[in-house]
Amino acid sequence: MQQQIEAAKARAGRTDSVLLVAVTKNHPLEALEEAVACGVTAVGENRVQEAKQKFEGYAGNSVEWHLIGHLQVNKVRQAVPMFDLIHSVDSVRLLKEVERIAERENKVQRILLQVNTAREESKFGMSAEDLPAMIALAQNCPHVKVEGLMCMAPYSENPEAARPVFRKAAILFADMKQHFAPGQIQFLSMGMTNDFVAAIAEGANIVRVGTAIFGARQYTL
Ligand SMILES: *Cc1c(COP(=O)(O)O)cnc(C)c1O
């Protein structure tokens, strides 16, 4: 996987780093442990409950825990103590709850704002128009540190179809940097098994990959 990421970077003429988040959802704890043993430094889960089971059972080397799936307001209390980076903050209500819980936990929670630049009704993520209000709110949340944006493209047989969606996110990401301290806005999380090459071409520096590492998921949990 690292080699494929390096190849995609080379094709895009990039020499900066791209963080691989190995998406372990619907795979057992052993798969996660094996990935870390093979050099993975960050794992991604999309459900708080499933992540918690693995988090509590995990005894391997230190690894970053990333929440990549939709976060319900009533799960924030469980999520904040567990996750290093929450990719999926997409509403005012959710941001306020993360701030409230992080304050109680005495933690500064690192987050990304999830934008939906594909304008799909069914997907999570806020629209580009809602971003300025979220940025303004985040600046008044001392226990939340916004570090960038997350974006998902609709699944398509043709991964190139994702490029305009990723490009819009990259533009928003560049604009966003002006509103925060220098260096704070670092991460553009986009690209999965099917479209990470396109995402890297458009500037992603976090890719979230499950299937290409672990094989197809078994939805029997
Ligand atoms: C499942 C998931 C991924 C990984 O998907 P693959 O196609 O298996 O690589 C990435 N991001 C999010 C938000 C996911 O839910």
CSV table of C-alpha atoms and ligand atoms in Angstrom, one decimal:
chain,number,residue,atom,x,y,z
A,1,MET,CA,0.0,0.0,0.0
A,2,GLN,CA,2.8,2.4,0.9
A,3,GLN,CA,4.4,1.7,-2.5
A,4,GLN,CA,1.1,2.6,-4.2
A,5,ILE,CA,0.9,5.8,-2.3
A,6,GLU,CA,4.5,6.7,-3.2
A,7,ALA,CA,3.8,5.9,-6.9
A,8,ALA,CA,0.7,8.1,-6.8
A,9,LYS,CA,2.7,10.9,-5.2
A,10,ALA,CA,5.4,10.6,-7.7
A,11,ARG,CA,2.9,10.8,-10.6
A,12,ALA,CA,1.5,13.9,-9.0
A,13,GLY,CA,5.0,15.4,-8.6
A,14,ARG,CA,4.7,15.5,-4.8
A,15,THR,CA,7.4,15.1,-2.2
A,16,ASP,CA,5.4,15.9,0.9
A,17,SER,CA,4.1,13.1,3.1
A,18,VAL,CA,0.8,11.3,2.9
A,19,LEU,CA,-0.5,9.6,6.0
A,20,LEU,CA,-2.1,6.2,5.5
A,21,VAL,CA,-5.0,5.5,7.8
A,22,ALA,CA,-5.7,1.8,7.7
A,23,VAL,CA,-9.4,1.3,7.9
A,24,THR,CA,-10.1,-1.7,10.2
A,25,LYS,CA,-13.9,-1.4,10.4
A,26,ASN,CA,-15.6,-4.8,10.1
A,27,HIS,CA,-12.2,-6.5,10.5
A,28,PRO,CA,-11.2,-8.2,13.8
A,29,LEU,CA,-8.7,-6.8,16.3
A,30,GLU,CA,-6.1,-9.3,15.0
A,31,ALA,CA,-6.1,-7.6,11.6
A,32,LEU,CA,-5.5,-4.2,13.3
A,33,GLU,CA,-2.7,-5.6,15.3
A,34,GLU,CA,-1.1,-7.2,12.3
A,35,ALA,CA,-1.3,-3.9,10.4
A,36,VAL,CA,0.4,-2.1,13.2
A,37,ALA,CA,3.1,-4.8,13.3
A,38,CYS,CA,3.6,-4.1,9.6
A,39,GLY,CA,4.2,-0.4,10.2
A,40,VAL,CA,0.8,1.2,10.1
A,41,THR,CA,0.8,4.2,12.4
A,42,ALA,CA,-2.9,5.2,12.2
A,43,VAL,CA,-6.1,3.1,12.2
A,44,GLY,CA,-9.5,4.2,11.2
A,45,GLU,CA,-12.9,3.1,12.5
A,46,ASN,CA,-16.3,4.3,11.5
A,47,ARG,CA,-18.4,3.2,14.4
A,48,VAL,CA,-17.8,4.2,18.0
A,49,GLN,CA,-19.0,1.0,19.5
A,50,GLU,CA,-16.9,-1.3,17.3
A,51,ALA,CA,-13.9,1.0,17.8
A,52,LYS,CA,-14.3,0.8,21.6
A,53,GLN,CA,-14.2,-3.0,21.6
A,54,LYS,CA,-10.9,-2.9,19.7
A,55,PHE,CA,-9.5,0.0,21.6
A,56,GLU,CA,-10.1,-1.7,24.9
A,57,GLY,CA,-8.7,-5.0,23.7
A,58,TYR,CA,-5.7,-3.6,21.9
A,59,ALA,CA,-2.3,-4.3,23.5
A,60,GLY,CA,0.1,-3.5,20.6
A,61,ASN,CA,2.5,-0.7,19.9
A,62,SER,CA,1.3,2.8,20.0
A,63,VAL,CA,-1.0,3.8,17.2
A,64,GLU,CA,-3.3,6.8,16.4
A,65,TRP,CA,-7.0,6.1,16.5
A,66,HIS,CA,-9.0,8.0,13.9
A,67,LEU,CA,-12.8,8.2,13.7
A,68,ILE,CA,-13.7,8.4,10.1
A,69,GLY,CA,-17.5,7.6,10.1
A,70,HIS,CA,-20.5,9.7,10.9
A,71,LEU,CA,-20.5,10.6,14.6
A,72,GLN,CA,-23.9,10.9,16.4
A,73,VAL,CA,-24.2,13.5,19.1
A,74,ASN,CA,-25.0,11.0,21.7
A,75,LYS,CA,-21.8,9.0,21.0
A,76,VAL,CA,-19.4,12.0,21.5
A,77,ARG,CA,-19.0,11.2,25.2
A,78,GLN,CA,-17.5,7.8,24.2
A,79,ALA,CA,-15.6,9.0,21.2
A,80,VAL,CA,-13.6,11.9,22.7
A,81,PRO,CA,-11.5,9.9,25.2
A,82,MET,CA,-10.7,7.4,22.5
A,83,PHE,CA,-9.8,9.1,19.3
A,84,ASP,CA,-6.7,11.1,18.4
A,85,LEU,CA,-8.4,12.7,15.3
A,86,ILE,CA,-12.1,12.8,14.5
A,87,HIS,CA,-12.5,13.3,10.7
A,88,SER,CA,-16.3,13.7,10.6
A,89,VAL,CA,-17.4,16.8,12.4
A,90,ASP,CA,-20.1,18.2,10.1
A,91,SER,CA,-22.7,20.2,12.1
A,92,VAL,CA,-22.8,23.0,14.7
A,93,ARG,CA,-24.5,20.7,17.2
A,94,LEU,CA,-21.8,18.1,16.9
A,95,LEU,CA,-19.0,20.7,17.1
A,96,LYS,CA,-20.5,22.2,20.3
A,97,GLU,CA,-20.9,18.7,21.9
A,98,VAL,CA,-17.3,17.8,21.1
A,99,GLU,CA,-16.2,21.1,22.7
A,100,ARG,CA,-18.4,20.4,25.8
A,101,ILE,CA,-17.1,16.8,26.3
A,102,ALA,CA,-13.5,17.7,25.5
A,103,GLU,CA,-13.6,20.4,28.2
A,104,ARG,CA,-14.9,17.9,30.7
A,105,GLU,CA,-12.2,15.4,29.7
A,106,ASN,CA,-9.6,18.0,30.0
A,107,LYS,CA,-8.5,17.4,26.4
A,108,VAL,CA,-8.0,19.4,23.2
A,109,GLN,CA,-9.7,17.2,20.6
A,110,ARG,CA,-8.2,17.3,17.2
A,111,ILE,CA,-10.8,17.3,14.5
A,112,LEU,CA,-11.4,17.7,10.7
A,113,LEU,CA,-14.5,19.3,9.3
A,114,GLN,CA,-16.3,17.0,6.8
A,115,VAL,CA,-17.4,18.8,3.7
A,116,ASN,CA,-19.7,17.4,1.0
A,117,THR,CA,-18.5,18.9,-2.2
A,118,ALA,CA,-20.3,16.3,-4.2
A,119,ARG,CA,-23.7,17.7,-3.2
A,120,GLU,CA,-25.2,14.3,-2.7
A,121,GLU,CA,-28.3,14.3,-0.5
A,122,SER,CA,-27.5,11.0,1.0
A,123,LYS,CA,-24.0,11.7,2.2
A,124,PHE,CA,-22.9,13.3,5.4
A,125,GLY,CA,-20.8,16.4,5.5
A,126,MET,CA,-21.6,20.1,5.4
A,127,SER,CA,-21.9,22.2,2.3
A,128,ALA,CA,-19.2,24.7,1.3
A,129,GLU,CA,-21.6,27.5,2.2
A,130,ASP,CA,-21.8,26.3,5.8
A,131,LEU,CA,-18.1,26.2,6.3
A,132,PRO,CA,-17.5,29.8,7.3
A,133,ALA,CA,-19.9,29.6,10.2
A,134,MET,CA,-18.3,26.4,11.4
A,135,ILE,CA,-14.9,27.9,11.2
A,136,ALA,CA,-16.1,30.9,13.2
A,137,LEU,CA,-17.6,28.7,15.8
A,138,ALA,CA,-14.5,26.5,16.0
A,139,GLN,CA,-12.4,29.5,16.8
A,140,ASN,CA,-14.5,30.0,19.9
A,141,CYS,CA,-14.0,26.4,21.0
A,142,PRO,CA,-10.8,26.2,23.1
A,143,HIS,CA,-11.0,22.4,23.5
A,144,VAL,CA,-11.3,21.7,19.8
A,145,LYS,CA,-8.4,22.0,17.4
A,146,VAL,CA,-9.5,22.0,13.7
A,147,GLU,CA,-6.6,20.7,11.6
A,148,GLY,CA,-8.2,20.4,8.2
A,149,LEU,CA,-10.9,18.9,6.1
A,150,MET,CA,-12.3,15.5,5.2
A,151,CYS,CA,-14.2,14.7,2.0
A,152,MET,CA,-15.7,11.6,0.5
A,153,ALA,CA,-16.5,11.2,-3.2
A,154,PRO,CA,-19.5,9.2,-4.3
A,155,TYR,CA,-18.5,5.7,-5.4
A,156,SER,CA,-18.0,5.4,-9.1
A,157,GLU,CA,-16.7,2.7,-11.5
A,158,ASN,CA,-14.4,5.4,-12.8
A,159,PRO,CA,-12.1,6.8,-10.1
A,160,GLU,CA,-11.4,9.9,-12.2
A,161,ALA,CA,-15.0,11.0,-11.6
A,162,ALA,CA,-14.0,11.8,-8.1
A,163,ARG,CA,-11.5,14.4,-9.2
A,164,PRO,CA,-13.8,17.5,-9.4
A,165,VAL,CA,-15.2,16.6,-5.9
A,166,PHE,CA,-11.6,16.4,-4.5
A,167,ARG,CA,-10.5,19.5,-6.3
A,168,LYS,CA,-13.3,21.6,-4.7
A,169,ALA,CA,-12.3,20.3,-1.3
A,170,ALA,CA,-8.7,21.2,-2.0
A,171,ILE,CA,-9.7,24.7,-2.8
A,172,LEU,CA,-11.7,25.0,0.4
A,173,PHE,CA,-8.7,23.6,2.3
A,174,ALA,CA,-6.4,26.2,0.9
A,175,ASP,CA,-8.8,29.0,1.8
A,176,MET,CA,-9.3,27.7,5.3
A,177,LYS,CA,-5.6,28.1,6.1
A,178,GLN,CA,-6.0,31.9,6.3
A,179,HIS,CA,-8.5,31.7,9.1
A,180,PHE,CA,-6.3,29.8,11.6
A,181,ALA,CA,-2.8,30.1,13.0
A,182,PRO,CA,0.0,29.3,10.6
A,183,GLY,CA,0.5,25.6,10.3
A,184,GLN,CA,-2.7,24.6,12.1
A,185,ILE,CA,-4.6,23.5,9.0
A,186,GLN,CA,-2.5,20.6,7.9
A,187,PHE,CA,-4.7,17.7,6.8
A,188,LEU,CA,-6.8,17.1,3.8
A,189,SER,CA,-8.3,13.6,4.3
A,190,MET,CA,-9.7,12.2,1.1
A,191,GLY,CA,-9.4,9.0,-1.0
A,192,MET,CA,-10.3,5.4,-0.3
A,193,THR,CA,-9.4,2.1,-2.0
A,194,ASN,CA,-11.2,3.0,-5.1
A,195,ASP,CA,-10.1,6.7,-5.5
A,196,PHE,CA,-7.0,7.3,-3.5
A,197,VAL,CA,-4.8,7.9,-6.6
A,198,ALA,CA,-7.2,10.7,-7.8
A,199,ALA,CA,-7.2,12.1,-4.2
A,200,ILE,CA,-3.4,12.2,-4.0
A,201,ALA,CA,-3.3,13.9,-7.4
A,202,GLU,CA,-5.6,16.6,-6.0
A,203,GLY,CA,-3.6,17.1,-2.8
A,204,ALA,CA,-4.9,14.7,-0.2
A,205,ASN,CA,-2.3,14.1,2.6
A,206,ILE,CA,-4.4,11.6,4.5
A,207,VAL,CA,-5.9,8.6,2.7
A,208,ARG,CA,-8.3,6.2,4.4
A,209,VAL,CA,-7.9,2.7,3.0
A,210,GLY,CA,-9.5,-0.5,4.1
A,211,THR,CA,-10.3,-3.0,1.3
A,212,ALA,CA,-7.0,-2.6,-0.5
A,213,ILE,CA,-5.2,-3.6,2.7
A,214,PHE,CA,-7.5,-6.1,4.4
A,215,GLY,CA,-9.6,-7.4,1.6
A,216,ALA,CA,-13.4,-7.2,1.3
A,217,ARG,CA,-15.3,-6.6,4.6
A,218,GLN,CA,-17.5,-9.3,6.0
A,219,TYR,CA,-20.7,-7.5,7.2
A,220,THR,CA,-21.5,-10.1,9.9
A,221,LEU,CA,-20.6,-8.2,13.0
B,1,LIG,C1,-15.0,2.4,5.0
B,1,LIG,C2,-14.4,3.7,4.8
B,1,LIG,C3,-13.2,3.9,4.1
B,1,LIG,C4,-12.4,2.8,3.5
B,1,LIG,O1,-13.0,2.3,2.4
B,1,LIG,P1,-12.3,1.2,1.4
B,1,LIG,O2,-13.1,1.4,0.2
B,1,LIG,O3,-12.5,-0.1,2.1
B,1,LIG,O4,-10.9,1.6,1.3
B,1,LIG,C5,-12.7,5.2,4.1
B,1,LIG,N1,-13.4,6.3,4.6
B,1,LIG,C6,-14.6,6.1,5.2
B,1,LIG,C7,-15.3,7.3,5.8
B,1,LIG,C8,-15.2,4.8,5.3
B,1,LIG,O5,-16.3,4.7,6.0
